[in-house]
Structures are given as structure tokens and as C-alpha cells.
PDB file of C-alpha atoms in Angstrom:
ATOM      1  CA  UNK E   1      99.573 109.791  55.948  1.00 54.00           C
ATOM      2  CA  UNK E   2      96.356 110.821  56.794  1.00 64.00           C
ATOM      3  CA  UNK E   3      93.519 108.203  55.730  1.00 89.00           C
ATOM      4  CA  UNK E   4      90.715 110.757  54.993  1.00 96.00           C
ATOM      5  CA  UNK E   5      90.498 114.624  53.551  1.00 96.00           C
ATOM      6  CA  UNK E   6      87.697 116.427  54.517  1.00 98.00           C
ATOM      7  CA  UNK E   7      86.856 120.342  54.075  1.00 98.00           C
ATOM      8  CA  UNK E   8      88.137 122.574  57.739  1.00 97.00           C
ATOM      9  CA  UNK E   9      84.803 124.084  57.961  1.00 98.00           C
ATOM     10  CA  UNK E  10      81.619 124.557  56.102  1.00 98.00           C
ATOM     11  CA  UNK E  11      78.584 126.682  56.653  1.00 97.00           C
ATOM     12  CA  UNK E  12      74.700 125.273  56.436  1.00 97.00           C
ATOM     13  CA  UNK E  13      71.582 127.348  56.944  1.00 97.00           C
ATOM     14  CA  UNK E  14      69.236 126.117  59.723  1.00 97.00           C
ATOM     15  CA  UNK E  15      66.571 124.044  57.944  1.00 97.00           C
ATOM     16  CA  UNK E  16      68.289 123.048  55.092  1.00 97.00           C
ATOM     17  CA  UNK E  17      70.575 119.682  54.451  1.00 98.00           C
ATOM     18  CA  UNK E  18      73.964 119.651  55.052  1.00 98.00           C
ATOM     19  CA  UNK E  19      76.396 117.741  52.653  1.00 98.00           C
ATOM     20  CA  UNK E  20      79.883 116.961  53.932  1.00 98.00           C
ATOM     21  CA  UNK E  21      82.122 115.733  51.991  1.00 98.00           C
ATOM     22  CA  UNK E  22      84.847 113.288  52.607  1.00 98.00           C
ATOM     23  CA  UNK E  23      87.984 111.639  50.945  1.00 97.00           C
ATOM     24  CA  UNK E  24      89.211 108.726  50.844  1.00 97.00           C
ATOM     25  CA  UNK E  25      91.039 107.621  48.173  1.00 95.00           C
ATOM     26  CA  UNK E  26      93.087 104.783  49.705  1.00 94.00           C
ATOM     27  CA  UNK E  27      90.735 102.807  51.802  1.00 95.00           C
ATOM     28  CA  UNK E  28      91.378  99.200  51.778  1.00 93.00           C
ATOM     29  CA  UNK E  29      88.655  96.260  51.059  1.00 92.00           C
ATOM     30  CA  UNK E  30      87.816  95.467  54.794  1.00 91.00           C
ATOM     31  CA  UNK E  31      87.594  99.141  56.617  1.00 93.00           C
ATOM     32  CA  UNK E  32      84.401 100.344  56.758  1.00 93.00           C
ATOM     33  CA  UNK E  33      83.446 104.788  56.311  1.00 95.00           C
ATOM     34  CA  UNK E  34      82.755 106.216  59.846  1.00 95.00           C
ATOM     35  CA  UNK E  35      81.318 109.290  60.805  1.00 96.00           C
ATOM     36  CA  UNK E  36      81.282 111.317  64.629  1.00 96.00           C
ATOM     37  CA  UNK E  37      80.648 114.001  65.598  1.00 97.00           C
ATOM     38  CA  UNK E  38      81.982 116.200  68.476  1.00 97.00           C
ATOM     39  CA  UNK E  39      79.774 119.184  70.032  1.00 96.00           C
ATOM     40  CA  UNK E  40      81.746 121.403  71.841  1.00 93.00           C
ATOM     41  CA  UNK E  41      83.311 120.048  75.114  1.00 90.00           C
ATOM     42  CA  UNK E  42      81.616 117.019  74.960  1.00 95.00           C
ATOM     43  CA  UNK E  43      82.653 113.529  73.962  1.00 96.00           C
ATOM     44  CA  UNK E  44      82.107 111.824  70.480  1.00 96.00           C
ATOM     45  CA  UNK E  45      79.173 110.828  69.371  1.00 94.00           C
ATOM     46  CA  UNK E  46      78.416 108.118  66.912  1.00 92.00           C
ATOM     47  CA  UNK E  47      76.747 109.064  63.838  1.00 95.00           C
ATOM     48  CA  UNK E  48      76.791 106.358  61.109  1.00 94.00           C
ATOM     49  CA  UNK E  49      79.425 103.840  59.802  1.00 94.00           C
ATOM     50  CA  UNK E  50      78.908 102.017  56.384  1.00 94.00           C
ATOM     51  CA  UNK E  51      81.009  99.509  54.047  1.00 94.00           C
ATOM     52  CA  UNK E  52      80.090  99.809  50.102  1.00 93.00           C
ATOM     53  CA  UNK E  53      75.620 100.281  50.599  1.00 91.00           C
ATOM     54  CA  UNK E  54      74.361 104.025  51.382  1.00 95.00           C
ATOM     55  CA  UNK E  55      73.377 104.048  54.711  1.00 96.00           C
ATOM     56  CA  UNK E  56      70.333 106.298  56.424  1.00 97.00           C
ATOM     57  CA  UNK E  57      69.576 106.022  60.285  1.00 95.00           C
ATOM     58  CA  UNK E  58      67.552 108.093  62.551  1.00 95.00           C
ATOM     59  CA  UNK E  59      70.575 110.486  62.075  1.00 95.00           C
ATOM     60  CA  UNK E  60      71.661 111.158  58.678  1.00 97.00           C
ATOM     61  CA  UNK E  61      72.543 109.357  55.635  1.00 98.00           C
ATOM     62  CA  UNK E  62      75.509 107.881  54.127  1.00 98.00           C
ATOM     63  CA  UNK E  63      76.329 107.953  50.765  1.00 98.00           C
ATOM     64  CA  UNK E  64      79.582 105.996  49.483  1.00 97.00           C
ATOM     65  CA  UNK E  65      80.381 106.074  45.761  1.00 97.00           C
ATOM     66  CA  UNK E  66      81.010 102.949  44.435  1.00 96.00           C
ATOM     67  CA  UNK E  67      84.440 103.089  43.850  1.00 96.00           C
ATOM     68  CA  UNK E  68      84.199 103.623  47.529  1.00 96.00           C
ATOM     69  CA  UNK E  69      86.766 106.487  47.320  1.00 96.00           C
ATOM     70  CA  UNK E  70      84.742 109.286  48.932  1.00 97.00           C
ATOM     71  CA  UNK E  71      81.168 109.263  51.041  1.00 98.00           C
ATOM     72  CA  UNK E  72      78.825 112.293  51.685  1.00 98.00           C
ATOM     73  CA  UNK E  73      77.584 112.627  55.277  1.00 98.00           C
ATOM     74  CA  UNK E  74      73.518 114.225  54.827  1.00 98.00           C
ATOM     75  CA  UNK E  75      71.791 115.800  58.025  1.00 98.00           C
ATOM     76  CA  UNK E  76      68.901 116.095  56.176  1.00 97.00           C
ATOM     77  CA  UNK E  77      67.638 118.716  58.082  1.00 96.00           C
ATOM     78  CA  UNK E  78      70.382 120.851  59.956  1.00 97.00           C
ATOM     79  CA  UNK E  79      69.353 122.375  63.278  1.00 97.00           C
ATOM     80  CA  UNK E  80      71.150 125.029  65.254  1.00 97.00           C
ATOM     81  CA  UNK E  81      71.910 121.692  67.587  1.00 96.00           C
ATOM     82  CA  UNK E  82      73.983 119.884  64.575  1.00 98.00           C
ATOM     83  CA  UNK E  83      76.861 122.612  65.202  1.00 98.00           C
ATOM     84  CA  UNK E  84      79.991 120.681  65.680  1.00 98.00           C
ATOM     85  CA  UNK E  85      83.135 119.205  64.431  1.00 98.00           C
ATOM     86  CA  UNK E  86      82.298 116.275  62.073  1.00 98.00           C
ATOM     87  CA  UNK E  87      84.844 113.635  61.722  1.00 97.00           C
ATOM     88  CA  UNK E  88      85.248 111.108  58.714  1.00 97.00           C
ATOM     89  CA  UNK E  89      87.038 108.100  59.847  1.00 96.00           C
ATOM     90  CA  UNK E  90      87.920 105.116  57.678  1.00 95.00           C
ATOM     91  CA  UNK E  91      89.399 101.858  59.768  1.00 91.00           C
ATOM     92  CA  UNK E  92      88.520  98.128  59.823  1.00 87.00           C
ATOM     93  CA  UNK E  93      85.865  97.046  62.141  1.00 79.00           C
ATOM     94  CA  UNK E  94      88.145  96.318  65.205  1.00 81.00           C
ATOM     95  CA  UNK E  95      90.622  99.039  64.930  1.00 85.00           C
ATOM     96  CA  UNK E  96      90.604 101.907  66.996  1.00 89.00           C
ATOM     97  CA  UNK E  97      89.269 105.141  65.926  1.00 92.00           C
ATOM     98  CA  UNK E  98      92.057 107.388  65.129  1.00 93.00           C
ATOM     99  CA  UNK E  99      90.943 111.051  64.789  1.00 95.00           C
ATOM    100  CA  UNK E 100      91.754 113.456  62.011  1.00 94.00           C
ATOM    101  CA  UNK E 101      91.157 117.085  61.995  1.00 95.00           C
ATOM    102  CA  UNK E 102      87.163 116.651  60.778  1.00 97.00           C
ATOM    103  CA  UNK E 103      85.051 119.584  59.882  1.00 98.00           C
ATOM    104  CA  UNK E 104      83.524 122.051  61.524  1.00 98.00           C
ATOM    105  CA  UNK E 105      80.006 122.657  60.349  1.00 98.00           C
ATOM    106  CA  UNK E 106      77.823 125.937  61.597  1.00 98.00           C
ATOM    107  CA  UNK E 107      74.638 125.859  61.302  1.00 98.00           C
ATOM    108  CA  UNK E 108      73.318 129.410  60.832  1.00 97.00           C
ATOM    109  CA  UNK E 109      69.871 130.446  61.620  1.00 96.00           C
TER     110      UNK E 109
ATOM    111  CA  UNK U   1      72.182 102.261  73.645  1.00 67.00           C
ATOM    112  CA  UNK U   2      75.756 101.857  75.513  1.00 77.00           C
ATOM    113  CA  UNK U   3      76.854 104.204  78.050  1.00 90.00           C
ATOM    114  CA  UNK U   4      80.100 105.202  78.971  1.00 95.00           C
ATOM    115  CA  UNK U   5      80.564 107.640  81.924  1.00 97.00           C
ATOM    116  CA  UNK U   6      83.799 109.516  83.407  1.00 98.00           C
ATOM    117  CA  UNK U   7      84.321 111.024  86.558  1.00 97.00           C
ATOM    118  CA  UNK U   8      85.266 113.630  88.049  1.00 98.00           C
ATOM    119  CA  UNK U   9      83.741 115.422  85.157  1.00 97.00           C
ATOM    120  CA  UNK U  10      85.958 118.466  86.019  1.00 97.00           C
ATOM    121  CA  UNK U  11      88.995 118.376  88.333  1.00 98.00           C
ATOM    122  CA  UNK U  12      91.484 121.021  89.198  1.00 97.00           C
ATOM    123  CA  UNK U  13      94.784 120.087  90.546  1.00 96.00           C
ATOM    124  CA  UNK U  14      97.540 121.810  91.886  1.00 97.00           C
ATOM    125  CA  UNK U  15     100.932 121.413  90.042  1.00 97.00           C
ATOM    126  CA  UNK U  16     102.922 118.200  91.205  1.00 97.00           C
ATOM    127  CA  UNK U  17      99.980 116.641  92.602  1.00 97.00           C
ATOM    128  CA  UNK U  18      98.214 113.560  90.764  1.00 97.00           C
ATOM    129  CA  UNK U  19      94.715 113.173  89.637  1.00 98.00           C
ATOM    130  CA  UNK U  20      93.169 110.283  88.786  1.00 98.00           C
ATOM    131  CA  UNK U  21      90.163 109.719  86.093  1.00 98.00           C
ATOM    132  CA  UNK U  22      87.529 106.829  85.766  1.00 97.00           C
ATOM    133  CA  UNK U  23      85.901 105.294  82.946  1.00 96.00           C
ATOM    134  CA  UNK U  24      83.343 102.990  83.329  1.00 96.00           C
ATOM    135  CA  UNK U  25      80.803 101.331  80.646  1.00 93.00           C
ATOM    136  CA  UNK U  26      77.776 101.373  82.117  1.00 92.00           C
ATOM    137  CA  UNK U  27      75.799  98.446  80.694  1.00 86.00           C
ATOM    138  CA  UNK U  28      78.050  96.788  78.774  1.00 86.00           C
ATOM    139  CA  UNK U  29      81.700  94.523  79.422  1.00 88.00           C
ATOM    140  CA  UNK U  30      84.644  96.217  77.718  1.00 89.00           C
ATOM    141  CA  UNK U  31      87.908  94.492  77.151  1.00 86.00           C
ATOM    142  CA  UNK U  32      89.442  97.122  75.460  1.00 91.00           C
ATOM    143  CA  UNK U  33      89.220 101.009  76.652  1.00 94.00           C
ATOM    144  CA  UNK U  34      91.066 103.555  75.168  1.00 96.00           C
ATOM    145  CA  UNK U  35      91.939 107.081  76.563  1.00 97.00           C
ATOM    146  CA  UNK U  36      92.129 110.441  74.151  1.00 98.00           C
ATOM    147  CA  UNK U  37      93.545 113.724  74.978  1.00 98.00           C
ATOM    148  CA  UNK U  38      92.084 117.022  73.538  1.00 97.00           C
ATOM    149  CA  UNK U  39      93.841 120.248  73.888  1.00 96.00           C
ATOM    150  CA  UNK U  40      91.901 123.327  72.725  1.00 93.00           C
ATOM    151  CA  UNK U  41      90.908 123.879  69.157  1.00 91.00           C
ATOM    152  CA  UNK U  42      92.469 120.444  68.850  1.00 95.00           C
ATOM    153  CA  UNK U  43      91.434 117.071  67.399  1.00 95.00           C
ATOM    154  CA  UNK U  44      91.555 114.084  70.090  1.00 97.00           C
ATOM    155  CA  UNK U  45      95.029 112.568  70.351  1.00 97.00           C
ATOM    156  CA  UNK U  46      95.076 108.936  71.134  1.00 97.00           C
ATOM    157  CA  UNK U  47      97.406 108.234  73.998  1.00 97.00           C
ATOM    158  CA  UNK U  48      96.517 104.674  74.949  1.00 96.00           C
ATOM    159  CA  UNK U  49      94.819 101.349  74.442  1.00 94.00           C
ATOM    160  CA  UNK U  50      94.120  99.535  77.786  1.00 91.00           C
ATOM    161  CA  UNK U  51      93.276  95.980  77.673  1.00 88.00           C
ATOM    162  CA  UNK U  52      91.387  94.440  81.321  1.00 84.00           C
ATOM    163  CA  UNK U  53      93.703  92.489  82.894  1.00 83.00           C
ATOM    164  CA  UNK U  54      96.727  93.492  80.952  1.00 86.00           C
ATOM    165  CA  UNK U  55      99.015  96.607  80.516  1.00 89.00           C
ATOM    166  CA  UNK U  56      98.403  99.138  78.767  1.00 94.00           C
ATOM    167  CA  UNK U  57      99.966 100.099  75.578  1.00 95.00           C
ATOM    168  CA  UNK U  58     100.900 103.892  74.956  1.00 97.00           C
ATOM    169  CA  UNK U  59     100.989 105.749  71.672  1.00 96.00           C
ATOM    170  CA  UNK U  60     104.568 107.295  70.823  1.00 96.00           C
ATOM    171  CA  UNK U  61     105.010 110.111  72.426  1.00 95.00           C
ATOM    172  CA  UNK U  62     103.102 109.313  75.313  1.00 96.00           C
ATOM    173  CA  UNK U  63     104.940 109.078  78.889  1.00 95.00           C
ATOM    174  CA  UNK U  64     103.665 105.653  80.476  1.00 93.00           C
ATOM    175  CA  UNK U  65     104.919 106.921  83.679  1.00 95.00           C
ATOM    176  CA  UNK U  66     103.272 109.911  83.540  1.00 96.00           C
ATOM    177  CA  UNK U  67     100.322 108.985  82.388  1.00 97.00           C
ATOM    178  CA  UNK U  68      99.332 105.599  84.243  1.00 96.00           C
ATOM    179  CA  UNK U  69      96.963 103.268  83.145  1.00 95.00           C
ATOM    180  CA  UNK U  70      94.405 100.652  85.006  1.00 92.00           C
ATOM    181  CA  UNK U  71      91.440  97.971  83.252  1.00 90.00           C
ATOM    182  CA  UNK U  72      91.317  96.093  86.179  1.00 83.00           C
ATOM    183  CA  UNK U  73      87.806  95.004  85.124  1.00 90.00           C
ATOM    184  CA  UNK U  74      85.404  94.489  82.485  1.00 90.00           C
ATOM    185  CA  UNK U  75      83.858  97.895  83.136  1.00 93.00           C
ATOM    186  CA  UNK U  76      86.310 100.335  84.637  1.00 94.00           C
ATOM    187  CA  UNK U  77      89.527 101.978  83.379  1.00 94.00           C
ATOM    188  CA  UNK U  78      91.434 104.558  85.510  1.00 96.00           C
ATOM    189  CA  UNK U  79      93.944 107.283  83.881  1.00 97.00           C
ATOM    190  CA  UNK U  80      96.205 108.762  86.385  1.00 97.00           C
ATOM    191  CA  UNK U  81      97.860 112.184  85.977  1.00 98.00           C
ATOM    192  CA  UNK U  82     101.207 111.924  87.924  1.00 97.00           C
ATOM    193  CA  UNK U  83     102.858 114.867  88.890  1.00 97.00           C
ATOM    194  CA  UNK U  84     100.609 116.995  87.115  1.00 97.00           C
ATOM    195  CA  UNK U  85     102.100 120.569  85.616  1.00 96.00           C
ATOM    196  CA  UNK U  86     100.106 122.792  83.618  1.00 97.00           C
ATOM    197  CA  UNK U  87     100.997 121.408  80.186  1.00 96.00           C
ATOM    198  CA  UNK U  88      98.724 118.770  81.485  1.00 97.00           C
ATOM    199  CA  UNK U  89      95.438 120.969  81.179  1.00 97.00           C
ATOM    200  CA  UNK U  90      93.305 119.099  78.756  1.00 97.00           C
ATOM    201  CA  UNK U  91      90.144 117.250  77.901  1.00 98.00           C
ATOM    202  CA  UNK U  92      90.559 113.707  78.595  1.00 98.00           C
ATOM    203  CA  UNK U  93      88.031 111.287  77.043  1.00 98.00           C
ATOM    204  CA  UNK U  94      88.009 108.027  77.393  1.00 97.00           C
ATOM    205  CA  UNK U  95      86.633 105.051  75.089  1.00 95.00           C
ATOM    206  CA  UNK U  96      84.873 101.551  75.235  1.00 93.00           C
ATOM    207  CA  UNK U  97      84.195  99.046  73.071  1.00 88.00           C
ATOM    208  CA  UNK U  98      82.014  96.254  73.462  1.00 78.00           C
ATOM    209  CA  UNK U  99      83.105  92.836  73.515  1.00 68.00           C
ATOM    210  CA  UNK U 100      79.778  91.653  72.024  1.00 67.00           C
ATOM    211  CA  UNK U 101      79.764  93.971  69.879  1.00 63.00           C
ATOM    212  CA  UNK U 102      83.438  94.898  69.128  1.00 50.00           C
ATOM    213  CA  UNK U 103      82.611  95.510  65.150  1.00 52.00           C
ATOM    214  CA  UNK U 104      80.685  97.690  63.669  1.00 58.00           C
ATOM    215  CA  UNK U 105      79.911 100.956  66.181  1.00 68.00           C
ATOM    216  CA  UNK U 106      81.134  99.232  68.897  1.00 67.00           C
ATOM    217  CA  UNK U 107      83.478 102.209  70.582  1.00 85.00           C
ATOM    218  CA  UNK U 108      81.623 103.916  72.470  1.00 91.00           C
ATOM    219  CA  UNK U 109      82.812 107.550  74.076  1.00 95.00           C
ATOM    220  CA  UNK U 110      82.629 109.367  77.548  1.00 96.00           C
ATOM    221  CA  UNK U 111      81.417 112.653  77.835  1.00 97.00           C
ATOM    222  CA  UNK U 112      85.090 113.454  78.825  1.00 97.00           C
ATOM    223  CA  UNK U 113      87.121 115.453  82.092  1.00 98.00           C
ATOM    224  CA  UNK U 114      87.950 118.517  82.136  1.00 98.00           C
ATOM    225  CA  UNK U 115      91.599 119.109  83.604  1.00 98.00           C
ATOM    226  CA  UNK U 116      92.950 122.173  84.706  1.00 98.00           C
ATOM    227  CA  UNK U 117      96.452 121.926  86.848  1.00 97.00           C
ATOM    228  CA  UNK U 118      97.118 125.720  88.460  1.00 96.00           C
TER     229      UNK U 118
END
């Protein structure tokens, strides 16, 4: 069963902040929310990874609800650069990081 | 912040030939090193976890001698493509993670090789 549910593809216009959503209804007390994200034909990159706290980095923000069930990725200001596949990933700290289909965000100018 | 390179970063083989890939962290030790594959309009597959100094252990589904592993050392992995056919054209990325850091964001990701077997 998958571990997260996230939308197959959402739309942002250029300049504005893009929400994705993700679910995760089952995550245990010790795995922590990851996010990547993949630009096409290149490898993953690392976007932000948080427990039970909101997170913001140079990046984008993470928001977790408290029941810690679901988490909003925020690029606060989508460029035509943040176009890419956006994967939610929920694992313990050592695990490897299994992929799941993610979302594919376009940013439209 | 921690690098993680591949090379060739494109290869075309002929079919029944093998091709080999290398990972390498950059400026960091890795024990562990993992290798994806990525067909098109895919997600990344998992194939296998490599551990230096020990053999590698393959997802399900995943041919071990077809698809052979090396982590001879801290900071290289090598995926070999054995008798390569064209089902074998794919994206092949490969993974570190930091022994220092092995929590937190500590997998890092190589820009990936692009296979094509003709």
C-alpha cells in the first residue's frame, strides 16, 4: 500500500505560491514528511523533510497538521524553473527513499 | 552541500553488449548507495541497495545477474548492464547517503545516465 496520496498534477501561475497537498494518513511515530523534486531528466533534488514542526528553508515551507496526517509543500513564489514532478515521501530517518507517483506541478507564465 | 556524480552521463550500447555506470559521492563517505531506474513518464523504481564492502541486495523483480552491482569503496558504486537489450533503455540514477549524516536529508541523488541499447 502506498504510504502517501498526492494530487497527479496541478497547475500554478508564475508568481504566485504553490500549495501541494499530500496524504498521509498512516504514518508511524518515527518517519519523518519528505519532499523532492524531479525536473525533467535530471536527478532528485532535495527539497525539505520535517517530523511534527512546520518547516521553511531557503526553498519552501512545510506545513504538517498536527495530527500529522497530511503536510502542504509552499513554493512561495513559483517560477517557470519550479516545473517538475514533486514527490511526498514519508519513511524513518534511515530508510531508503521509496518513490511514489508525486505530482506534477506547471508553472504557467 | 553533498555531491553525487554519475558517469557516462549518456551511453549508447549495442544489444548484447554490457555497459557499466559509476557513482561516486564527491565530498562525502557513503556506506550505503542505492541505484533507481526510470523509464519514461515513470516514477524511479528502486532496484538495489549496495552496501561498500558487501553485496548488494536487489529489489524483487530485479535480475542480480543482469544487473551487477559494485561499492567497493566509501565513494564509488558501479551498476553494470549485462547483456544489454533494448528493454534496458532507461534513466539510471543512482543514490548516496552519508554516513555522518545518514538521518535526516542524508540521500543524496546523481544527476542520472541516460541509456539507450540499439
Amino acid at each position: 500500500d502506498a504510504k502517501t496520496t498526492q494530487p497527479t498534477s496541478m497547475d500554478c501561475a508564475e508568481g504566485r505560491a504553490a500549495n501541494l497537498p499530500c496524504n498521509h494518513s498512516t504514518i508511524s511515530g518515527n518517519e519523518y514528511v519528505y519532499w523532492y523534486r524531479q525536473i525533467h531528466s535530471q536527478g532528485p533534488q532535495y527539497i525539505i523533510h520535517g517530523l511534527k514542526n512546520n518547516e521553511t528553508n531557503e526553498m519552501a515551507s512545510l506545513i504538517i497538521t498536527e495530527d500529522r496526517k497530511s503536510s502542504t509543500l509552499i513554493l512561495p513564489h513559483a517560477t517557470l524553473r519550479d516545473t517538475a514532478v514533486y514527490y511526498c515521501i514519508v519513511k524513518a530517518s534511515y530508510d531508503k527513499v521509496i518513490f511514489g507517483p508525486g505530482t506534477s506541478l506547471s508553472v504557467i507564465p | 552541500g553533498a555531491v553525487v556524480s554519475q558517469h557516462p552521463s549518456w551511453v549508447i550500447c549495442k544489444s548484447g553488449t554490457s555497459v557499466k555506470i559509476e557513482c561516486r559521492s564527491l565530498d562525502f563517505q557513503a556506506t550505503t548507495m542505492f541505484w533507481y531506474r526510470q523509464f519514461p513518464k515513470q516514477s524511479l523504481m528502486l532496484m538495489a541497495t549496495s552496501n561498500e564492502g558487501s553485496k548488494a541486495t536487489y529489489e524483487q523483480g530485479v535480475e542480480k545477474d543482469k544487473f551487477l552491482i559494485n561499492h567497493a569503496s566509501l565513494t564509488l558504486s558501479t551498476l553494470t548492464v549485462t547483456s544489454a537489450h533494448p528493454e534496458d533503455s532507461s534513466f539510471y540514477i543512482c543514490s548516496a547517503r552519508d554516513r555522518e549524516l545518514a538521518g535526516g536529508r542524508g540521500q543524496y541523488f546523481g544527476p542520472g545516465t541516460r541509456l539507450t541499447v540499439t
